[in-house]
Short mmCIF file of C-alpha atoms in Angstrom, two decimals:
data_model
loop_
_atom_site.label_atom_id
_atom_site.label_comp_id
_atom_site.label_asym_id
_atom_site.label_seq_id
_atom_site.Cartn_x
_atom_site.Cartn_y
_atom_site.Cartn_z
CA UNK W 1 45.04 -11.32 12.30
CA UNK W 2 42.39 -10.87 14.77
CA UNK W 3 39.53 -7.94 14.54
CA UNK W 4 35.91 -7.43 16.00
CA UNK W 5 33.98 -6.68 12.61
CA UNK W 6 30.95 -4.15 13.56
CA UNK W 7 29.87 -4.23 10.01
CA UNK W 8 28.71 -7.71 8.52
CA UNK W 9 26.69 -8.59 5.44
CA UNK W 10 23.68 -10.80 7.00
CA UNK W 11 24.87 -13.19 4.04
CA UNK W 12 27.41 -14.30 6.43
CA UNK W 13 25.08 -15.21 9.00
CA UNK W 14 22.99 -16.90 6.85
CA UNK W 15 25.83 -19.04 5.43
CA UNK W 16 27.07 -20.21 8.93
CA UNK W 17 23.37 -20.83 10.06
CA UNK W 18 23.15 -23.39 6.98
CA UNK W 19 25.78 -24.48 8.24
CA UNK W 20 25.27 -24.84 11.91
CA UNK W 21 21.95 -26.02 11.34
CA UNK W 22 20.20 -23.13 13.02
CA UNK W 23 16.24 -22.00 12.74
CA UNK W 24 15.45 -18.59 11.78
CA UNK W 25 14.49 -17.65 15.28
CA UNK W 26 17.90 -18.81 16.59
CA UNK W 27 19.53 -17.02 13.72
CA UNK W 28 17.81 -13.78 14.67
CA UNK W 29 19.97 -13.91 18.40
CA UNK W 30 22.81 -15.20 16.56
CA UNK W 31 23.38 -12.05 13.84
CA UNK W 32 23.74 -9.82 17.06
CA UNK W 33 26.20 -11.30 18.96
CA UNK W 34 29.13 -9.59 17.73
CA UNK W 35 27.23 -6.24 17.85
CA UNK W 36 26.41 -5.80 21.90
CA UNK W 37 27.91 -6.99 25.07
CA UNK W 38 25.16 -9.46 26.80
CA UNK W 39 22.27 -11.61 26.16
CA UNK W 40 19.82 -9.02 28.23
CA UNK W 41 21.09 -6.68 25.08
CA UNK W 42 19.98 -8.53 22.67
CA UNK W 43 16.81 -8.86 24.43
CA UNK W 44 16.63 -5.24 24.84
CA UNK W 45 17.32 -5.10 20.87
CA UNK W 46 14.91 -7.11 20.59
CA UNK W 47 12.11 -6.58 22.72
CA UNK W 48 12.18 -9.99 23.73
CA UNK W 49 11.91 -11.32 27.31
CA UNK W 50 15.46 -12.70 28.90
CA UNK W 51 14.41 -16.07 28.97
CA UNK W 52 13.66 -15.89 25.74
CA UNK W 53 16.55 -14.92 24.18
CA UNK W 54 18.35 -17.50 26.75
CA UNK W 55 16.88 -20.06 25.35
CA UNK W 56 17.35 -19.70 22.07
CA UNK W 57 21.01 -18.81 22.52
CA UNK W 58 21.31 -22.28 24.54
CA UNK W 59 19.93 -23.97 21.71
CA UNK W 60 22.91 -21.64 19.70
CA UNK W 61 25.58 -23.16 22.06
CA UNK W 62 24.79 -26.59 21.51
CA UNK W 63 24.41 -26.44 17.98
CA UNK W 64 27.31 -24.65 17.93
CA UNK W 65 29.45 -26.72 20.20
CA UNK W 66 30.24 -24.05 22.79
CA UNK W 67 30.70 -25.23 26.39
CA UNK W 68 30.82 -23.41 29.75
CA UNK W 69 28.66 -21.95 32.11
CA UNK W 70 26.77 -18.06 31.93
CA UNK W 71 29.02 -15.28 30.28
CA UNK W 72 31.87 -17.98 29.55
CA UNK W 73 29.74 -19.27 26.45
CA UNK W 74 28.74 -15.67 25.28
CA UNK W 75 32.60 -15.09 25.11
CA UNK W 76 32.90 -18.15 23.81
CA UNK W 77 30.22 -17.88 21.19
CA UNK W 78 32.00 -14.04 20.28
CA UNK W 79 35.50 -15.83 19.98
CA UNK W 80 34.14 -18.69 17.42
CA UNK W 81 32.56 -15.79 15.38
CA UNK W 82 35.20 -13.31 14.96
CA UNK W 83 37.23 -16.94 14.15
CA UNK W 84 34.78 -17.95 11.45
CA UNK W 85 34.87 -14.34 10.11
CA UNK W 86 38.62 -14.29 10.20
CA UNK W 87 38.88 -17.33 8.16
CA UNK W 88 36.37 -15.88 5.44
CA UNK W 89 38.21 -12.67 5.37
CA UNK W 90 41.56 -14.75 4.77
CA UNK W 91 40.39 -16.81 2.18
CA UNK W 92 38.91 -13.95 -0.34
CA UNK W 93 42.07 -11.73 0.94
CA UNK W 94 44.22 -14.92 -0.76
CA UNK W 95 41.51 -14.68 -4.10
CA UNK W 96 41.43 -10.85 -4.69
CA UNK W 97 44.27 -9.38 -2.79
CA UNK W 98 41.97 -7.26 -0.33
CA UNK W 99 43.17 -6.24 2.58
CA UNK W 100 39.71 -4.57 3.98
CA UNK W 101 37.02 -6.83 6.08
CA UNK W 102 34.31 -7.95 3.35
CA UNK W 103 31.06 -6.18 3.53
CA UNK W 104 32.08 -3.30 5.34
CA UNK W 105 31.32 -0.38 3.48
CA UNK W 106 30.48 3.24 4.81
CA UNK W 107 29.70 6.38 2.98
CA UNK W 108 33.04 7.48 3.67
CA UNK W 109 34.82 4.42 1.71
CA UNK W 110 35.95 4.67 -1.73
CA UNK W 111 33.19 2.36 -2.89
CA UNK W 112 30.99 5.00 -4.23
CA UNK W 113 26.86 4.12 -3.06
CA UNK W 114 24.81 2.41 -5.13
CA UNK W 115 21.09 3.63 -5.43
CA UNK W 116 18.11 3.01 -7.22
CA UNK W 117 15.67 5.33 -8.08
CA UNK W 118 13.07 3.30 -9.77
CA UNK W 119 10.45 5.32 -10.56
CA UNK W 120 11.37 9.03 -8.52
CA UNK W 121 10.07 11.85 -10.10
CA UNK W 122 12.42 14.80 -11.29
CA UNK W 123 12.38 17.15 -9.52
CA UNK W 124 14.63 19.94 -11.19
CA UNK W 125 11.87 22.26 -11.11
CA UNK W 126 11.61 22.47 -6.92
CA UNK W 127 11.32 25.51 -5.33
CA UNK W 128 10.07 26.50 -1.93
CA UNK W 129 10.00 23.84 1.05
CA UNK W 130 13.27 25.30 2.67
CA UNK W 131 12.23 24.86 6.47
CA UNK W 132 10.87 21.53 5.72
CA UNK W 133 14.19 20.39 4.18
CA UNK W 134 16.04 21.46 6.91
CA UNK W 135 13.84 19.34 9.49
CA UNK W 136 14.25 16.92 7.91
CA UNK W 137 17.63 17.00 6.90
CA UNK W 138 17.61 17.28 10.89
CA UNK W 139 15.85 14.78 11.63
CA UNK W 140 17.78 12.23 9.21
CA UNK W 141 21.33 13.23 9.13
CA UNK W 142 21.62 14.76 12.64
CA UNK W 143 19.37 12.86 14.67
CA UNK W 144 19.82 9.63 12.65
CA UNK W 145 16.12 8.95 12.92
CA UNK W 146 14.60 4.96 12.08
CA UNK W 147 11.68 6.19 10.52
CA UNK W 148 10.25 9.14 9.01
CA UNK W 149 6.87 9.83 7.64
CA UNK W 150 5.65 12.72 5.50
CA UNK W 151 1.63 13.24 5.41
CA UNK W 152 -0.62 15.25 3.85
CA UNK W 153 -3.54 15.68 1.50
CA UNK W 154 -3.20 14.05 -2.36
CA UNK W 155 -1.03 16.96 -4.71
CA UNK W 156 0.67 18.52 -1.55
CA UNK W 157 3.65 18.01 -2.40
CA UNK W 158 4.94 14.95 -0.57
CA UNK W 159 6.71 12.86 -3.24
CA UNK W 160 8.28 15.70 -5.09
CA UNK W 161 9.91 16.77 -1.23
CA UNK W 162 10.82 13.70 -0.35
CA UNK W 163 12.98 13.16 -3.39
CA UNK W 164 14.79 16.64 -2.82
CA UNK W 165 15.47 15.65 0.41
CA UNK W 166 17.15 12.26 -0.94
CA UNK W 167 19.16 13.60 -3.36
CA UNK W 168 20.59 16.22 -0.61
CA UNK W 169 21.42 13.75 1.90
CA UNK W 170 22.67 10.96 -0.84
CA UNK W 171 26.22 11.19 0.39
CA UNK W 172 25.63 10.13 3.77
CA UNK W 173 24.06 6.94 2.95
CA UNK W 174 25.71 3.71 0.84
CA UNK W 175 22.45 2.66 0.01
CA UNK W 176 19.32 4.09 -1.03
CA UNK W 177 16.43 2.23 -1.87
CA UNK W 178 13.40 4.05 -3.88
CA UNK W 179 10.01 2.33 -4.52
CA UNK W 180 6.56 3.47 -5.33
CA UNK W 181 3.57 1.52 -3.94
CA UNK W 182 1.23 3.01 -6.56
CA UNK W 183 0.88 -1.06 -8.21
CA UNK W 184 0.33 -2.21 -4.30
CA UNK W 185 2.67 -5.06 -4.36
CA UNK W 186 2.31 -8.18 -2.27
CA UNK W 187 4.62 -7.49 0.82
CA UNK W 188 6.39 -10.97 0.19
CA UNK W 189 7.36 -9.28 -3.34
CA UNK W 190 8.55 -5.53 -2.16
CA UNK W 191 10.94 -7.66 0.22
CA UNK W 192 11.79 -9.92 -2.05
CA UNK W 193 12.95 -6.68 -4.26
CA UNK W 194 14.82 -5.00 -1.47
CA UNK W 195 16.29 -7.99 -0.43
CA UNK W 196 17.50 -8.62 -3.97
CA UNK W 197 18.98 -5.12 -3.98
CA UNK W 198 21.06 -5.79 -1.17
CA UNK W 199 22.63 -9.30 -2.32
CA UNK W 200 23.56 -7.34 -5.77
CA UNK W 201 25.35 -5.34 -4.05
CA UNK W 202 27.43 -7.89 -2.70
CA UNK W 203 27.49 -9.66 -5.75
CA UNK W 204 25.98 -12.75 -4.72
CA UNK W 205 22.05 -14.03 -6.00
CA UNK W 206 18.86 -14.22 -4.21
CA UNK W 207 17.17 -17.07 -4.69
CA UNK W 208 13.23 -15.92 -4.04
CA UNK W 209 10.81 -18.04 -2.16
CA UNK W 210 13.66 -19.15 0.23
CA UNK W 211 12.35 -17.26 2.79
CA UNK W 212 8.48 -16.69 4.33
CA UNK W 213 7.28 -13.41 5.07
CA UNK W 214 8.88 -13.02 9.09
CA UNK W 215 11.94 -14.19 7.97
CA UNK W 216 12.06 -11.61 5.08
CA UNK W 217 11.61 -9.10 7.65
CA UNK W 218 14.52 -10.23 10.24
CA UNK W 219 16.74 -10.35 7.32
CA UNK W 220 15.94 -7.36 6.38
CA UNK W 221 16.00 -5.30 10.03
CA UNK W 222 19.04 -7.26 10.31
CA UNK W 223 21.01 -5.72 6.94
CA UNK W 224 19.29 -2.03 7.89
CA UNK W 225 21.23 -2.28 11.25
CA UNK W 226 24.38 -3.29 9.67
CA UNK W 227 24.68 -1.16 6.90
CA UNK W 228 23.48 2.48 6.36
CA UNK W 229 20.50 2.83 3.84
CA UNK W 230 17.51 4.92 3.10
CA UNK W 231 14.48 2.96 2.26
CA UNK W 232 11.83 5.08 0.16
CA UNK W 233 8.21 3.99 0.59
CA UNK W 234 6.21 6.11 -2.09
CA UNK W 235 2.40 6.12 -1.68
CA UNK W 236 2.14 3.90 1.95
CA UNK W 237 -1.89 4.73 1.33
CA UNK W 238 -2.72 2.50 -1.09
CA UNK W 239 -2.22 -0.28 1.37
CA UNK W 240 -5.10 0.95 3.31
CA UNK W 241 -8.54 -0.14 3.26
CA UNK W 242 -11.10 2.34 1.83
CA UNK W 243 -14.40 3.00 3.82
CA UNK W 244 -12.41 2.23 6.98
CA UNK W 245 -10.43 4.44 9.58
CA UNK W 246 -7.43 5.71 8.90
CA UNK W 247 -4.07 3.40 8.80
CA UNK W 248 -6.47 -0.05 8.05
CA UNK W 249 -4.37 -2.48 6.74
CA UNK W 250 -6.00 -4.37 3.52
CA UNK W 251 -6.20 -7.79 4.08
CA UNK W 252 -2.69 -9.20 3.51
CA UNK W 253 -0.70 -6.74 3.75
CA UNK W 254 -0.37 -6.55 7.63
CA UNK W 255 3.40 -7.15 7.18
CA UNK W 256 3.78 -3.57 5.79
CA UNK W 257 3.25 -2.39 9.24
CA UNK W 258 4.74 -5.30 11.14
CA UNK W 259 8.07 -4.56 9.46
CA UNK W 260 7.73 -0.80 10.27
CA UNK W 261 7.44 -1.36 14.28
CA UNK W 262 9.90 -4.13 14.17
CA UNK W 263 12.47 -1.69 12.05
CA UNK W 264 11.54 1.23 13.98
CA UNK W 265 12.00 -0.76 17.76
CA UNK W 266 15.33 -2.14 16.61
CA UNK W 267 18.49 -0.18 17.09
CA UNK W 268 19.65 0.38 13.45
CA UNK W 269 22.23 2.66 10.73
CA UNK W 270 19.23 2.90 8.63
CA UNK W 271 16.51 5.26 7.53
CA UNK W 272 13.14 4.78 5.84
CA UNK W 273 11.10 7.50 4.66
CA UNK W 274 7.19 6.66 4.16
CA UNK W 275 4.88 8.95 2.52
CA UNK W 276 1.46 8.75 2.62
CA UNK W 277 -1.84 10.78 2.46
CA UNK W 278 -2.58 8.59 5.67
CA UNK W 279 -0.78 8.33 8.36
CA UNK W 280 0.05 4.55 9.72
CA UNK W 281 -1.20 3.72 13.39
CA UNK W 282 2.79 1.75 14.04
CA UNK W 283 4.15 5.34 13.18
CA UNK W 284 1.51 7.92 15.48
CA UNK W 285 2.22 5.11 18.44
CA UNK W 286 5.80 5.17 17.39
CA UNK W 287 6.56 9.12 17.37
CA UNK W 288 5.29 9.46 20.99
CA UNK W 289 7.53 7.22 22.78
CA UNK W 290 10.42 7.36 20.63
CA UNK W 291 12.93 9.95 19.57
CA UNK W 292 14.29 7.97 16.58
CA UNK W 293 10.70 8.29 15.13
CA UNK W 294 9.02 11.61 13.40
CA UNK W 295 6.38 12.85 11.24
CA UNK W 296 5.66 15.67 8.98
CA UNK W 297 2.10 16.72 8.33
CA UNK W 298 3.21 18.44 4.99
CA UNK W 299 0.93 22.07 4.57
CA UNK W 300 0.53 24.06 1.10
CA UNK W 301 2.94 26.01 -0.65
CA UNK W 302 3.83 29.62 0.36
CA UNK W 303 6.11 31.32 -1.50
CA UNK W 304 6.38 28.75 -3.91
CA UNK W 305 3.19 28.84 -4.83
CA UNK W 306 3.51 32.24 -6.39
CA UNK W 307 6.63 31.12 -8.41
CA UNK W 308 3.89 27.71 -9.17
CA UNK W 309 1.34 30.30 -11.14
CA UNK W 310 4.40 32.45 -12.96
CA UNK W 311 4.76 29.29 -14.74
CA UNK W 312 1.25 28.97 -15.73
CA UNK W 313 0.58 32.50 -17.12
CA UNK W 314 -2.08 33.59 -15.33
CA UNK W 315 -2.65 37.21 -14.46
CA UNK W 316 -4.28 40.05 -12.28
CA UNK W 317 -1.36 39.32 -9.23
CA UNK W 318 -3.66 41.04 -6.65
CA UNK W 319 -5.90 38.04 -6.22
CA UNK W 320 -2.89 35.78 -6.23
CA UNK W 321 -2.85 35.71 -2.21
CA UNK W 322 -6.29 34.68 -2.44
CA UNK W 323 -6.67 32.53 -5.09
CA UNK W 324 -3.85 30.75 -2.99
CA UNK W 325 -5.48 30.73 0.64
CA UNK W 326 -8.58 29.29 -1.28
CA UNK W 327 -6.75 26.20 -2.03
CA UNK W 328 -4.49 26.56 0.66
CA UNK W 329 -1.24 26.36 -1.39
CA UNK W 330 -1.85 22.62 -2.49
CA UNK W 331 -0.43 22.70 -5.74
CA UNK W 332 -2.14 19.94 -7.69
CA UNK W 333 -5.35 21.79 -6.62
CA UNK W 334 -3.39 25.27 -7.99
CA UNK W 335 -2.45 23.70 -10.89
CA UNK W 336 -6.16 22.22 -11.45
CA UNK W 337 -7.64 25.47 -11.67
CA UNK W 338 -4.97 27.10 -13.33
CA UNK W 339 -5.93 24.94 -16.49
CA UNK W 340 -9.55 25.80 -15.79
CA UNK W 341 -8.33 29.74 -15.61
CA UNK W 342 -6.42 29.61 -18.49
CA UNK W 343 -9.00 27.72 -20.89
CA UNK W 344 -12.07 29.34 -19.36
CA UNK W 345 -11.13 33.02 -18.35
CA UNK W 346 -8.13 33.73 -20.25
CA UNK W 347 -5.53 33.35 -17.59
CA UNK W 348 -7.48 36.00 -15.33
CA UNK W 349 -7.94 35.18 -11.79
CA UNK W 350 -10.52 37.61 -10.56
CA UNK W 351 -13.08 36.64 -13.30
CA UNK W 352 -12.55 32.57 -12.29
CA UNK W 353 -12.62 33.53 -8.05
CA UNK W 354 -15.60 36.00 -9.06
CA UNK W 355 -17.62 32.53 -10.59
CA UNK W 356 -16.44 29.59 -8.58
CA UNK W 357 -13.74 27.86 -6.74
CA UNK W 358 -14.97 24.48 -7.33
CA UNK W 359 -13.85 23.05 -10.68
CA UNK W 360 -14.68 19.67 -11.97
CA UNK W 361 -11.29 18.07 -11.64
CA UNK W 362 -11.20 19.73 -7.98
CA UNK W 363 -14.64 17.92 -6.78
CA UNK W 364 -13.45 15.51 -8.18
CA UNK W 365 -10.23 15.10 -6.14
CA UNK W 366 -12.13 15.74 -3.56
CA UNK W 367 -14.70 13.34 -3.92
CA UNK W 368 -12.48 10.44 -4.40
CA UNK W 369 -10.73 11.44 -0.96
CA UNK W 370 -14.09 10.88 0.46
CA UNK W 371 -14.31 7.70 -0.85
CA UNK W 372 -12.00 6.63 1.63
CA UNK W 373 -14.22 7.58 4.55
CA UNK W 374 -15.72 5.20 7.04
CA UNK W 375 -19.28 5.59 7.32
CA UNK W 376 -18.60 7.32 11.19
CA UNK W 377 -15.82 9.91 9.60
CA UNK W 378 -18.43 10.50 6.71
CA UNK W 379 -21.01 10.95 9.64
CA UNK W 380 -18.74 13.50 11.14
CA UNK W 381 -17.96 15.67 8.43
CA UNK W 382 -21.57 15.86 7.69
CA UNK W 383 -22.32 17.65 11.04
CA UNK W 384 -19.29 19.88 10.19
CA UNK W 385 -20.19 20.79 7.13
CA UNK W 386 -23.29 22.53 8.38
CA UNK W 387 -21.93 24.44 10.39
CA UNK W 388 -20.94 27.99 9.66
CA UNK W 389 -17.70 27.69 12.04
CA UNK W 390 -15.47 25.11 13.98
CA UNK W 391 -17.72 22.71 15.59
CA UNK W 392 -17.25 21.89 19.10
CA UNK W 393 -17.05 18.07 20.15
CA UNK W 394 -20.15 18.57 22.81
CA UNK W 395 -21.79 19.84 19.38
CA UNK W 396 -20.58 16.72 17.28
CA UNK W 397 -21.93 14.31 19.76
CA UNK W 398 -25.33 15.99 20.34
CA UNK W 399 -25.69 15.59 16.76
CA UNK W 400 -23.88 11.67 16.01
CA UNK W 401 -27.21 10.05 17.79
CA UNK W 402 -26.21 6.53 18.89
CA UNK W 403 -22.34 7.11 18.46
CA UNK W 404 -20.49 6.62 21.61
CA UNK W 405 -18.05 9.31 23.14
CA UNK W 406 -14.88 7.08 22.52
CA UNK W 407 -16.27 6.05 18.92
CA UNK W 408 -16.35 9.98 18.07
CA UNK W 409 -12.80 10.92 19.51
CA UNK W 410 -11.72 7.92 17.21
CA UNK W 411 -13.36 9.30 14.20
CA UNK W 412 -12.25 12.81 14.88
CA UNK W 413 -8.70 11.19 14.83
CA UNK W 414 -9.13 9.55 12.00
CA UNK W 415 -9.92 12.39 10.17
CA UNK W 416 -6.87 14.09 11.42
CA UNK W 417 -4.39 11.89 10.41
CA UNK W 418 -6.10 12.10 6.82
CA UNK W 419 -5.80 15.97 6.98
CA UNK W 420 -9.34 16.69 6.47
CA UNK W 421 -9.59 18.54 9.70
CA UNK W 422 -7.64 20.57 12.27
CA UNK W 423 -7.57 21.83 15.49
CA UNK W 424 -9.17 25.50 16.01
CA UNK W 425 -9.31 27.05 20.34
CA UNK W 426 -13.70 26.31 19.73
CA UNK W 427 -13.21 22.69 17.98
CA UNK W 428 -12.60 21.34 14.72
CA UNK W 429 -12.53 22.90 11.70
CA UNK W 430 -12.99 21.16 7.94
CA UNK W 431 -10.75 22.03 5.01
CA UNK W 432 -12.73 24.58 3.30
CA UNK W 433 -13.25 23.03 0.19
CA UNK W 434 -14.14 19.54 1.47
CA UNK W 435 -16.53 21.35 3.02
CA UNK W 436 -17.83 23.12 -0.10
CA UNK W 437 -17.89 19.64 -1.54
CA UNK W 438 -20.15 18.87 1.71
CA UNK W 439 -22.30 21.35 1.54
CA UNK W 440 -22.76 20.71 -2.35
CA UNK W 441 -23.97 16.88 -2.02
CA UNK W 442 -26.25 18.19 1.12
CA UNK W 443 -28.39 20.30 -1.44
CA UNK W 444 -28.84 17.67 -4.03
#
């Protein structure tokens, strides 16, 4: 019997580098031979120089005990796998009676896919979010995209979306991989989970602390290209520094991102879907100069926000539409001050939008997003929030005295990719109520 597999468990890779006495870096050129035609491929895969991965594949050959000169000992090399992998397959054929490759599962097998959902919300009660299901149903399923992020402001919406849009596209995936980042795990321990899920599914046990934190990650990238699974990062924000610019890694946890660009650069079966209410430097670099790589900055609620305050009683529907634009369809913030609405003003809208729009569990959501801020982004929402319109950048840097040009375009950035600000034809504008919130502390 004699097959090219496409689809092998990195176990098996491991278990001949143990045995061939490889290092992790000459395992990492090794667990692609069988899946592209040259060594400048594998380069290209990658993004290593040629004489890199020539090296390290000479090293291979000798190790190995292949012979020959140029392409002969990639053949070679090829030949000895699919041999190796042909002897496996024989001996657990003779055990179990299968006659299907080990470790090659798709969606369309008869395995059925194993997921884990950890902690995922339920999300029975969706409603709305149709176009933004279909892009990204889009972007996952027909596109087959790396790496997708959804942004947006805290009580948006993100989580709750990106579960619906897991459980729609469950089928075409034989893995699926949820986990919140709410407890800010160590990255050596999320991997250490993931990589445990895989091995289960292969029945076989991970033995943590074998590997350090790279190795984790070419492991990893090496299973996600192999097999196809959806990787669920809830909450990517907590890994950021406060009082710093947007995407700052806390100390330690660099890795987060490192496996994100390598994942993302690497040619792979995979998906994984971040959320965050910041978005990560590795992905805005990412979605520019590659199509496998997307982002969705999530907005509020629009017709489900009207189904949203059904649910919470409330009446006088002719200051619904405003009551909504106010908060700009978020619908924690909706759901805020329909508790204030309903304890305060029995249920009546006009009598809470006639008082105030600012409740005290609004401020302070608000306030803790400013917490975040780095003393320049605080700086620039402070000019902005005395202004009556969209400010104009010549206006922002008359005002930011000592600030350099390039130091203000990064700030203004930086607030961006928080959501905190947008682009209007004069300038930028601030969310209205972090503005409020502004403009509230500025008269204390």
């Amino acid at each position: 019997m004699e097959f090219l597999p496409t689809d092998i468990s990195p176990q098996f890779f491991d278990n001949l580098a143990d045995d061939y006495g490889l290092s992790q870096a000459e395992l990492e050129v090794f667990s692609l031979v069988l899946q592209v035609e040259s060594p400048s491929a594998i380069a290209d895969t990658l993004s290593l120089t040629n004489t890199v991965v020539r090296k390290r594949l000479s090293n291979v050959y000798s190790k190995v005990g292949i012979e020959g000169q140029g392409p002969v000992k990639f053949a070679k090399l090829q030949k000895r796998l699919i041999s190796d992998y042909s002897r496996r397959f024989d001996k657990i054929s003779e055990t179990n009676g299968s006659t299907q490759p080990p470790n090659a599962l798709s969606p369309s097998s008869s395995q059925p896919n194993s997921i884990d959902w950890n902690t995922a919300p339920d999300v029975s009660r969706f409603t709305g979010r149709t176009q933004e299901l279909s892009l990204l149903n889009y972007w996952m399923i027909e596109q087959q995209c790396r790496l997708v992020g959804i942004f947006g402001l805290q009580g948006i919406g993100k989580t709750t979306l990106t579960m619906k849009i897991a459980q729609q596209v469950q089928e075409q995936f034989e893995y699926i991989v949820w986990r919140s980042l709410v407890q800010v795990p160590p990255p050596h321990l999320l991997f250490s989970q993931l990589i445990e899920f895989f091995y289960q599914q292969q029945n076989l046990t991970y033995q943590p602390g074998k590997r350090n934190l790279n190795e984790q990650i070419i492991w990893l990238t090496s299973y996600l290209r192999s097999h196809r699974c959806l990787i669920i990062l809830d909450g990517f924000d907590v890994l950021f520094k406060k009082e710093a610019l947007a995407g700052t890694y806390r100390k330690g946890y660099e890795a987060y991102g490192q496996f994100l660009w390598r994942f993302a650069h690497e040619s792979s079966k995979s998906c994984c879907l971040v959320t965050s209410r910041e978005k990560s430097r590795e992905l805005s670099v990412l979605e520019e100069t590659d199509g496998k790589v997307h982002s969705l900055s999530l907005k509020g609620l629009d017709d489900g926000a009207y189904s949203l305050l059904e649910n919470k009683s409330l009446f006088k529907q002719e200051s619904w539409h405003e009551f909504i634009n106010i908060y700009q369809g978020n619908p924690l913030m909706l759901k805020l001050a329909a508790m204030t609405i309903q304890e305060v003003f029995e249920g009546n809208v006009a009598d809470f939008l006639a008082t105030t729009r600012l409740t005290e569990e609004i401020t302070t959501l608000i306030t803790d997003i400013l917490t975040r801020l780095s003393s320049l982004e605080y700086r620039i929402i402070t000019v902005m929030g005395r202004e009556e319109e969209s400010t104009p950048i010549r206006h922002l840097q008359r005002h930011l005295s000592g600030v350099a040009a390039k130091d203000t375009l990064q700030g203004i950035q930086s607030l961006k990719m928080r959501s905190l600000i947008e682009n209007t034809t004069e300038g930028f504008r601030l969310m209205p109520l972090v503005k409020e919130v502004i403009q509230a502390k500025l008269t204390e």
